[in-house]
Short mmCIF file of C-alpha atoms in Angstrom, two decimals:
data_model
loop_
_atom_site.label_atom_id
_atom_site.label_comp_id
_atom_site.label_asym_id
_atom_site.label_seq_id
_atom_site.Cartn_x
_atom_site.Cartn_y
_atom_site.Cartn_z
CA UNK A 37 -34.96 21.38 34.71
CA UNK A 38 -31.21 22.59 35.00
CA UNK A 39 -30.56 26.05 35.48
CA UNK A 40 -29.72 27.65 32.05
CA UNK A 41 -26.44 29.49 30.96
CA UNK A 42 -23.12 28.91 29.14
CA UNK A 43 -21.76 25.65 30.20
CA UNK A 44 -18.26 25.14 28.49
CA UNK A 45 -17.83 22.06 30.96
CA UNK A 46 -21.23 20.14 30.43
CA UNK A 47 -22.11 17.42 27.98
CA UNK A 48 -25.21 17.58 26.11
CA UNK A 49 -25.91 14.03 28.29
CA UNK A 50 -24.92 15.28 31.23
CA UNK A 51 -27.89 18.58 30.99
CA UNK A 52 -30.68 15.44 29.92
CA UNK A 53 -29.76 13.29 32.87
CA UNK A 54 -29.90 15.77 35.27
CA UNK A 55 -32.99 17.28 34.37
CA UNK A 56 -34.78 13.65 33.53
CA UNK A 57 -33.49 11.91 37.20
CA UNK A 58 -35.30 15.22 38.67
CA UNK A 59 -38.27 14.75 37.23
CA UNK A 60 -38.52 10.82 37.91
CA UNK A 61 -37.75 11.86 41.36
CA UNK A 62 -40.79 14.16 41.12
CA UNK A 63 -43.06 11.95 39.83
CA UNK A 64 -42.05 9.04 42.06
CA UNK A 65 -41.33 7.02 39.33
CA UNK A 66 -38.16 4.71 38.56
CA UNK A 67 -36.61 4.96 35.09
CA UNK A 68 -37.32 0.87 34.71
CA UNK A 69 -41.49 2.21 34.89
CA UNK A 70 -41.14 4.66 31.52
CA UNK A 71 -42.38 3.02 28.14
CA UNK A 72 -41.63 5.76 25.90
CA UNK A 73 -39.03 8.82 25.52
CA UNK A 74 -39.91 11.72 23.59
CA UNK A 75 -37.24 14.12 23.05
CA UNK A 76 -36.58 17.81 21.62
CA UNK A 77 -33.28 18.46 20.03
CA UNK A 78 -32.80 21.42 17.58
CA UNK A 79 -29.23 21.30 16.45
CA UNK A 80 -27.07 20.07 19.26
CA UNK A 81 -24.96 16.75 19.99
CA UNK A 82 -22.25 14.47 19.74
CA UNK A 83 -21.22 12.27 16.77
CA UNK A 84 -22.95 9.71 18.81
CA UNK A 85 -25.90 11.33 19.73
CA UNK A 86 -26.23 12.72 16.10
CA UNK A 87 -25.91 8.62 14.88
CA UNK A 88 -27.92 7.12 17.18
CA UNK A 89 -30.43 10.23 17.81
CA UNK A 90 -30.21 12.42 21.22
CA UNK A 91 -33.08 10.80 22.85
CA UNK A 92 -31.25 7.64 22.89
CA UNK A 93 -28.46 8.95 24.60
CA UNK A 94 -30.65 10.54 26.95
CA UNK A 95 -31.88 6.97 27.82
CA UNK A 96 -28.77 5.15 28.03
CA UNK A 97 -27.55 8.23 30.34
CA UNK A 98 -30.90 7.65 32.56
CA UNK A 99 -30.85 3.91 32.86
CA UNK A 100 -34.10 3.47 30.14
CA UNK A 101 -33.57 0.80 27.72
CA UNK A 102 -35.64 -1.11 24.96
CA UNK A 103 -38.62 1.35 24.48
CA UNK A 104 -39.66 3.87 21.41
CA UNK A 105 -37.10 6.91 21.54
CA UNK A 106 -38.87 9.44 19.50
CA UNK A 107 -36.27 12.64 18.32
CA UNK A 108 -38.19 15.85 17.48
CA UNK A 109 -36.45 18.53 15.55
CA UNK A 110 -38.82 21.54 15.13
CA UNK A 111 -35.85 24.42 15.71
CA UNK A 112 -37.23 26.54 18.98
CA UNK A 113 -40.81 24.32 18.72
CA UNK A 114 -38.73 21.20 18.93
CA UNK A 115 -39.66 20.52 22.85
CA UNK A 116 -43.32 21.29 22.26
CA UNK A 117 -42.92 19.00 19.18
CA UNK A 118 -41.56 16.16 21.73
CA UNK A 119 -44.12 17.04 24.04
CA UNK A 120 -47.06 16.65 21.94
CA UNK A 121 -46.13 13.50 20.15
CA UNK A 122 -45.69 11.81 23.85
CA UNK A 123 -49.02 13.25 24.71
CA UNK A 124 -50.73 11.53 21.99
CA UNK A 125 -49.17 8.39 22.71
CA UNK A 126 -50.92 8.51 26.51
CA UNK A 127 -54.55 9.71 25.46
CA UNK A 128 -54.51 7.41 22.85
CA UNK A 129 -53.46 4.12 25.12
CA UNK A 130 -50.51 3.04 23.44
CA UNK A 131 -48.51 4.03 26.36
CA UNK A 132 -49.16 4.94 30.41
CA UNK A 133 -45.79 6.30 31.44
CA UNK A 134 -44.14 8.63 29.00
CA UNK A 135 -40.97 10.52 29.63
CA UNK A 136 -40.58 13.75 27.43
CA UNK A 137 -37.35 15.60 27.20
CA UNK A 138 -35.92 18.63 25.61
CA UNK A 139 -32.04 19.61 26.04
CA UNK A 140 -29.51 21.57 23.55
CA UNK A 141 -25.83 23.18 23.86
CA UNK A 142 -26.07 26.18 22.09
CA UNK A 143 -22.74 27.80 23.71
CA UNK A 144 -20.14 26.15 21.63
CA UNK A 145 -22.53 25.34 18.55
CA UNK A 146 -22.65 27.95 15.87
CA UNK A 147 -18.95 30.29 16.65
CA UNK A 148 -18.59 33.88 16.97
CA UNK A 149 -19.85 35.77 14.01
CA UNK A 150 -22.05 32.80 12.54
CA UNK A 151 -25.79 33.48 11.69
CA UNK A 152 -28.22 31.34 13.18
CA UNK A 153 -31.35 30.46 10.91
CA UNK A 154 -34.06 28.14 10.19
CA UNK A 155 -32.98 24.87 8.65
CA UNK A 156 -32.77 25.16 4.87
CA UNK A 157 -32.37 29.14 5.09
CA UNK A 158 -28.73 28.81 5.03
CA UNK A 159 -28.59 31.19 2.08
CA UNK A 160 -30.95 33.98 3.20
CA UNK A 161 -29.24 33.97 6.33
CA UNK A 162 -25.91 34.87 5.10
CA UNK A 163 -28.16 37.67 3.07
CA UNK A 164 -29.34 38.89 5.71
CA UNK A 165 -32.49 36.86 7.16
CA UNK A 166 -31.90 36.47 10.40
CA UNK A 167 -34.69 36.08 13.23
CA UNK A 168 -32.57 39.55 14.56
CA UNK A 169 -33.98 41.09 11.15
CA UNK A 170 -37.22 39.55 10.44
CA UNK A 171 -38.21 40.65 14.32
CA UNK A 172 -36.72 43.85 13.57
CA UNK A 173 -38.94 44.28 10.51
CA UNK A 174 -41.91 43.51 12.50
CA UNK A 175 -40.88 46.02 15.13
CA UNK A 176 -40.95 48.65 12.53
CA UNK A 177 -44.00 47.54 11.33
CA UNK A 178 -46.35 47.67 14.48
CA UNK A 179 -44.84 50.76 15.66
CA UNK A 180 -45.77 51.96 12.15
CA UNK A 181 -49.46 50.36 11.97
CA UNK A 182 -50.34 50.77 15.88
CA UNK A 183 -48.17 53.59 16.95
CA UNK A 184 -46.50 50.95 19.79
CA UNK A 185 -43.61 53.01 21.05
CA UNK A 186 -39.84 51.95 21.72
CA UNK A 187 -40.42 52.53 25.91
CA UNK A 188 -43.51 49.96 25.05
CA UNK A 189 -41.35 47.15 23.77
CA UNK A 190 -38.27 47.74 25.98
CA UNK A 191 -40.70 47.32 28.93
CA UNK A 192 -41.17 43.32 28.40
CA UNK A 193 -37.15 42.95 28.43
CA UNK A 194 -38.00 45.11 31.74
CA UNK A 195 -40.96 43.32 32.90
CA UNK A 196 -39.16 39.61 32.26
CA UNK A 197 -36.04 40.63 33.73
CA UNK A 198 -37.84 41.16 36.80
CA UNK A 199 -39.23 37.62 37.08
CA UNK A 200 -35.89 36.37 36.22
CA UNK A 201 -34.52 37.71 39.29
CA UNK A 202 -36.54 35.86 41.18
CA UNK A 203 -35.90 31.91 39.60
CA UNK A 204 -32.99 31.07 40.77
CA UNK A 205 -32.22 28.87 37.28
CA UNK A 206 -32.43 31.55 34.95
CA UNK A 207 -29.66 32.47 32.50
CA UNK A 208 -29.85 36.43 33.53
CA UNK A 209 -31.28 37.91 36.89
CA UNK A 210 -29.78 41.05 37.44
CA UNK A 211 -32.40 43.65 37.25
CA UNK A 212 -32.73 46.10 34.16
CA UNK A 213 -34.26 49.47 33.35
CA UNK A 214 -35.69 50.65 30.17
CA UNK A 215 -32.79 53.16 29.68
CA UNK A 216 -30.51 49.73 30.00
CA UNK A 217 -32.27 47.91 27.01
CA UNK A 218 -32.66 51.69 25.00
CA UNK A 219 -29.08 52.04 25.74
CA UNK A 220 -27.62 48.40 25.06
CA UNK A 221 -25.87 47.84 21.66
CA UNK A 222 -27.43 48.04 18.40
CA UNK A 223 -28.69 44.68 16.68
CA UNK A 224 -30.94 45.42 14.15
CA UNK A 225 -33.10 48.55 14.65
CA UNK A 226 -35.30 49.34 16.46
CA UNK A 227 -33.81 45.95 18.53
CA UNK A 228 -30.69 46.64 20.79
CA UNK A 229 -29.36 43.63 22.26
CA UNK A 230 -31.31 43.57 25.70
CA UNK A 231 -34.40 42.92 23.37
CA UNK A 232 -32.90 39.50 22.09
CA UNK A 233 -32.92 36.13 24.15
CA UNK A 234 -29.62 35.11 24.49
CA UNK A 235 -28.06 31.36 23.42
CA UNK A 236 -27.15 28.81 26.34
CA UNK A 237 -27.04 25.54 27.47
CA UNK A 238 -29.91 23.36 29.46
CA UNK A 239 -32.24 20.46 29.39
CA UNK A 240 -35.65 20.58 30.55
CA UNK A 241 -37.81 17.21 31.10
CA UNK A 242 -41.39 16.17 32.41
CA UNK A 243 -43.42 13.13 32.78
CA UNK A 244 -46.46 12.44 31.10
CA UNK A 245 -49.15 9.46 33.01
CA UNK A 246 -52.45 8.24 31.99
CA UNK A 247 -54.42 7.13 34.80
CA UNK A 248 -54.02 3.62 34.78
CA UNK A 249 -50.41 4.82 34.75
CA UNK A 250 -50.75 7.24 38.24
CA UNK A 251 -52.56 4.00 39.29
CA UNK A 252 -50.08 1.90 38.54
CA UNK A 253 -47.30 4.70 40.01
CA UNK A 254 -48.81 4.86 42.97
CA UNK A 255 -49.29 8.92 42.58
CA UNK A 256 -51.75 11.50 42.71
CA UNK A 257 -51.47 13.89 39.88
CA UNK A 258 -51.87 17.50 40.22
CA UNK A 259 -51.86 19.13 36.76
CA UNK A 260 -54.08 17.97 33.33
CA UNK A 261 -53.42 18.36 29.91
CA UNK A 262 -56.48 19.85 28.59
CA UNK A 263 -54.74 20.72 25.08
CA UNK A 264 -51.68 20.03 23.40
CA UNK A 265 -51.66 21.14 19.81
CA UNK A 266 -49.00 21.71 17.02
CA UNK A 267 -49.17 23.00 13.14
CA UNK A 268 -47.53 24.08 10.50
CA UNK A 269 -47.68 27.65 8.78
CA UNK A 270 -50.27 28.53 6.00
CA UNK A 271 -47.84 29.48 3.61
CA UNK A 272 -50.38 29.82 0.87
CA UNK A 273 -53.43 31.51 3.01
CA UNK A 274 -51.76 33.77 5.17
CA UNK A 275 -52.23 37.76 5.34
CA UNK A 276 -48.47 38.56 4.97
CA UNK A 277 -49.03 40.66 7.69
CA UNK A 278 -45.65 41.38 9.71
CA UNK A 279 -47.92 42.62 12.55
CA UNK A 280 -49.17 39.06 13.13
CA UNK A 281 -48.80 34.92 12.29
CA UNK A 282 -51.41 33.16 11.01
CA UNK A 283 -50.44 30.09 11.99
CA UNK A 284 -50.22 31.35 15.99
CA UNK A 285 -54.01 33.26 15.37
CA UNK A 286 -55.14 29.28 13.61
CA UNK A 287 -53.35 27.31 16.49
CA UNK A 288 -54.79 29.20 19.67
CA UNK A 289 -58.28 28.81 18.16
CA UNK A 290 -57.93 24.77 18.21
CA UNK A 291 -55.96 24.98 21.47
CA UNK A 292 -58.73 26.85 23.01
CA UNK A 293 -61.58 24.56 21.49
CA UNK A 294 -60.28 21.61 22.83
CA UNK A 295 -59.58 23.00 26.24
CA UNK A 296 -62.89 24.31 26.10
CA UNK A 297 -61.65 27.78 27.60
CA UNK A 298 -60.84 31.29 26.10
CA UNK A 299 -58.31 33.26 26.81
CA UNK A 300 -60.17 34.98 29.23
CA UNK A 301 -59.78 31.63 31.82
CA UNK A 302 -55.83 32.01 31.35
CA UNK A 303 -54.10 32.84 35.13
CA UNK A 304 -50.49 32.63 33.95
CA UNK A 305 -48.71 32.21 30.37
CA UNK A 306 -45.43 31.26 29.06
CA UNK A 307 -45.00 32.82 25.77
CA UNK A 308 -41.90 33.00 23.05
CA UNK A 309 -40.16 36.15 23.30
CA UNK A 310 -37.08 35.10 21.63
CA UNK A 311 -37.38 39.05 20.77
CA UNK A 312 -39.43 41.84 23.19
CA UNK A 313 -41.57 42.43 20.31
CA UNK A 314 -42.59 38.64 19.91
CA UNK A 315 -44.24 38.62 23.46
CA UNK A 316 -46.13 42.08 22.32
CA UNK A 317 -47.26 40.34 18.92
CA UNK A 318 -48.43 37.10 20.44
CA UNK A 319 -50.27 38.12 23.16
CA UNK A 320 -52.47 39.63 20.14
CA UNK A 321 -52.17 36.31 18.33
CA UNK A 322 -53.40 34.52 21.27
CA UNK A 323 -56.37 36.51 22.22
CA UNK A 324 -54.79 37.88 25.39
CA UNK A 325 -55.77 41.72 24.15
CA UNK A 326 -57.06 43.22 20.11
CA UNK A 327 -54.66 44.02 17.50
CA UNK A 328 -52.26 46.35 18.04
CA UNK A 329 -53.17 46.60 21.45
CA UNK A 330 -50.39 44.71 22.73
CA UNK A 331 -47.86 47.62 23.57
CA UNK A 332 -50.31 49.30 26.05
CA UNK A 333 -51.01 45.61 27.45
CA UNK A 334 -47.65 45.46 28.99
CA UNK A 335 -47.05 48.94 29.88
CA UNK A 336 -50.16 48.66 31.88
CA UNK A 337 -48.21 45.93 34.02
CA UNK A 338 -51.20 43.69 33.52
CA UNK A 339 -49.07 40.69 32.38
CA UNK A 340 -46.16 41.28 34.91
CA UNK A 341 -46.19 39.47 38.05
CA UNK A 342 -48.95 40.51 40.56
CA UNK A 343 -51.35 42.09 37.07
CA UNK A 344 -54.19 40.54 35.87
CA UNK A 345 -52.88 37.92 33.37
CA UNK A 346 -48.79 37.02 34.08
CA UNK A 347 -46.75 36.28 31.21
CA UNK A 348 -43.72 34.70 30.94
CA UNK A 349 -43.00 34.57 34.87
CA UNK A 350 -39.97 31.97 34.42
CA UNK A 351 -38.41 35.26 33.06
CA UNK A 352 -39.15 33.86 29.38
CA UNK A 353 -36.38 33.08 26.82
CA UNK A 354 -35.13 36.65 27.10
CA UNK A 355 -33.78 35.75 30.56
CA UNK A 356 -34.47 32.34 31.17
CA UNK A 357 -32.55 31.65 28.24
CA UNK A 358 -33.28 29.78 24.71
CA UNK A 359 -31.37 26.82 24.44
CA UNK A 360 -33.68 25.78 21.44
CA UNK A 361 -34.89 22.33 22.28
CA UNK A 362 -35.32 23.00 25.76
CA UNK A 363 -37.37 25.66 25.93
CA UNK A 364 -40.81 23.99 25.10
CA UNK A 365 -40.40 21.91 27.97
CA UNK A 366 -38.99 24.22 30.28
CA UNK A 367 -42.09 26.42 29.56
CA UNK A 368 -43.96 22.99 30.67
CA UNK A 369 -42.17 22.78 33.98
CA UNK A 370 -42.75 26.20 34.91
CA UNK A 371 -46.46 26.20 34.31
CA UNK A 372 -46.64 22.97 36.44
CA UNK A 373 -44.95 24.47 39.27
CA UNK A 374 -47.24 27.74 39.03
CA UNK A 375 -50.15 25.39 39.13
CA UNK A 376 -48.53 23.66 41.89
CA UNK A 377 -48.20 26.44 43.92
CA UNK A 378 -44.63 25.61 44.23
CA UNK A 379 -43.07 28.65 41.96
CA UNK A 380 -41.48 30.61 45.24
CA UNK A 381 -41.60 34.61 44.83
CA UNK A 382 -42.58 34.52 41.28
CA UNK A 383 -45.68 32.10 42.50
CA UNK A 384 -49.01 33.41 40.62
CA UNK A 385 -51.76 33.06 42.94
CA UNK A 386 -54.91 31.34 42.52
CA UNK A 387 -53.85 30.20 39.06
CA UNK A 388 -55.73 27.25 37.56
CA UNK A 389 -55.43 27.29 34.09
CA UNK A 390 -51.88 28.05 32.14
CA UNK A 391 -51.25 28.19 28.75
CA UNK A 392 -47.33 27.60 26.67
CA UNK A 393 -47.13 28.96 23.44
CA UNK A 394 -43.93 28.76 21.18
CA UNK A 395 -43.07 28.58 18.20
CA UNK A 396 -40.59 27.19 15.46
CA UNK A 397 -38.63 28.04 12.34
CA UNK A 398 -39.90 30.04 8.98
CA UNK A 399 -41.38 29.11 6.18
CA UNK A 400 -42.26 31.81 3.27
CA UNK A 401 -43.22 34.30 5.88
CA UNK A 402 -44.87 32.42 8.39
CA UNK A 403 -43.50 30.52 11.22
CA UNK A 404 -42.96 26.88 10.37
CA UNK A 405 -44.19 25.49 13.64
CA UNK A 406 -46.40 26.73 16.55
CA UNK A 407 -47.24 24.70 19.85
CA UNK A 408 -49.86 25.49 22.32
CA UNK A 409 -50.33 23.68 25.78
CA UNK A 410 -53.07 24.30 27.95
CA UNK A 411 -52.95 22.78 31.48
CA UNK A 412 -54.88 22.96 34.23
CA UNK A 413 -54.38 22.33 38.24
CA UNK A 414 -56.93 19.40 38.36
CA UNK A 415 -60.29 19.88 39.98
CA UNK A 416 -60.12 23.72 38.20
CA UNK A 417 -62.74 22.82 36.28
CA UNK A 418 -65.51 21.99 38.88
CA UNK A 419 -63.95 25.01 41.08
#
């Protein structure tokens, strides 16, 4: 992956090709060898790219020509979107050799002042409905329902912060205190602006092999896909509870089925905090600790680096950075390098199994799209 940031001088096809050439480089692989391209673009890209589709710039710019480009638009989901749809194309042997991609310039895309919302929420947004607001809301409401205090949800801007200063391609590293993120300007209360990810630049990318692809590569793989799973929200279903997502509770429960694993085997977790009080309401959505218990998770420092479960060691999208389609894959990356044993000082150790989790958009209340990926460092299983 790139580093993330504000680039004013870097092309949306300059951020894919860098990030794509490092990870053929990784994989030992030539671009000539990939048979597919799957790539995750929220909003982002040139007259050109917007005609002919980003991932097809993406290949030109790599040297990767005459294969299915697939473009995934799924708003912050959009790189788990991409990531999925080339996974399905492996395990089900239409392709060996799959290149997945996610990249956006979100610097220079919406202008000062200019409310950024879900696709076809153009309207609320200018009322008002902002993901700012909605988190906001939800803020209000768990501190309500659970008694989760301010100090609680300032402490995973803390906690991320502190992973960010260790990867050296994260957005934000300096170190913060809760006092900072309690003291930083007002967004939408209780939220001050040290609780919300920032926007930026950056491409993130990853190859995907069967094993008559590795074969054919001449590599040894080192990581598994155990699950990759995407849905949409149950708009008609859910609890229209602002304390939790249905879909997140509905797509954990098939992501951990066909892993065959509970959370209880997670080492190490990237999870979407586009807001501090996202990372305390999924880690209840995904099983990591009950409802409402997700405050006095992180304040125990169980999920910081060196506790019992890490989350979001990158840094996360608070620090990282959330340039929207290249955050699912960047979350990919990270996890493969933690199962590596390749992460540096924020290196988990031990870990075996690692699970992404982000999700996508609104849609009457729920989020429109969730994606969970479980990997695993292979030979976990029989360890």
């Amino acid at each position: 992956m790139t580093s993330f940031g504000k680039f004013a001088d870097r092309s949306l096809g300059s951020l894919a090709r860098e990030a794509c050439i490092e990870a053929l480089r990784d994989a030992q692989t030539a671009p000539q060898a990939v048979e597919m391209i799957a790539c995750g673009c929220a909003r982002s890209g040139s007259l050109q790219a917007r005609e002919s589709g980003v991932g097809q710039l993406v290949g030109w710019e790599v040297g990767i020509q005459g294969v299915p480009v697939y473009n995934e638009k799924a708003f912050c989901a959009s790189g788990a979107m991409a990531f999925n749809v080339a996974n399905l194309a492996v395990t089900g042997g239409e392709h060996d050799i799959a290149l997945v991609v996610g990249v956006e310039r979100m610097s220079t895309r919406n202008g000062k002042g200019r409310p950024l919302t879900s696709d076809g929420m153009v309207l609320e947004g200018e009322q008002g409905f902002t993901p700012p607001a909605y988190y906001a809301m939800a803020a209000r409401r768990h501190m309500d329902v659970y008694g989760t205090t301010r100090e609680q949800i300032a402490a995973v801007a803390v906690k991320n912060r502190r992973a960010a200063s260790l990867n050296p391609k994260a957005q934000y590293r300096e170190p913060i205190t809760i006092d900072d993120v309690v003291g930083s300007r007002p967004v939408a209360g209780p939220l001050h602006l040290l609780d919300c990810c920032p926007t930026g630049d950056g491409a993130a990318a990853a190859i995907i092999v069967s094993e008559r692809g590795a074969e054919r590569l001449g590599i040894d793989p080192q990581v598994e896909i155990l699950a990759s799973i995407v849905g949409s929200g149950y708009y008609a279903e859910q609890r229209r509870d602002m304390t939790s997502f249905t879909l997140d509770r509905h797509t954990a429960k098939r992501a951990y089925e066909r892993a065959q694993l509970g959370p209880e085997d997670i080492h190490v977790a990237e999870v979407h905090d586009s807001f501090s009080i996202a990372e305390i309401i999924h880690y209840e959505d995904l099983g990591l600790c009950e409802a409402g218990e997700g405050g006095k998770l992180v304040e125990s420092g169980d999920t910081s680096l060196g506790g019992r479960l890490p989350v979001n060691p990158s840094g996360g999208l608070l620090n990282r950075g959330h340039p929207l389609g290249a955050t699912g894959v960047a979350q990919i990356v990270e996890l493969a390098d933690q199962l590596r044993g390749r992460a540096g000082e924020r290196q988990v150790p031990g870990a075996r199994h690692a699970l992404a989790h982000i999700s996508g958009g609104f849609q009457e209340g729920d989020f429109a799209t969730s994606g969970i990926t479980i990997l695993a460092r292979i030979g976990a299983t029989e360890s």
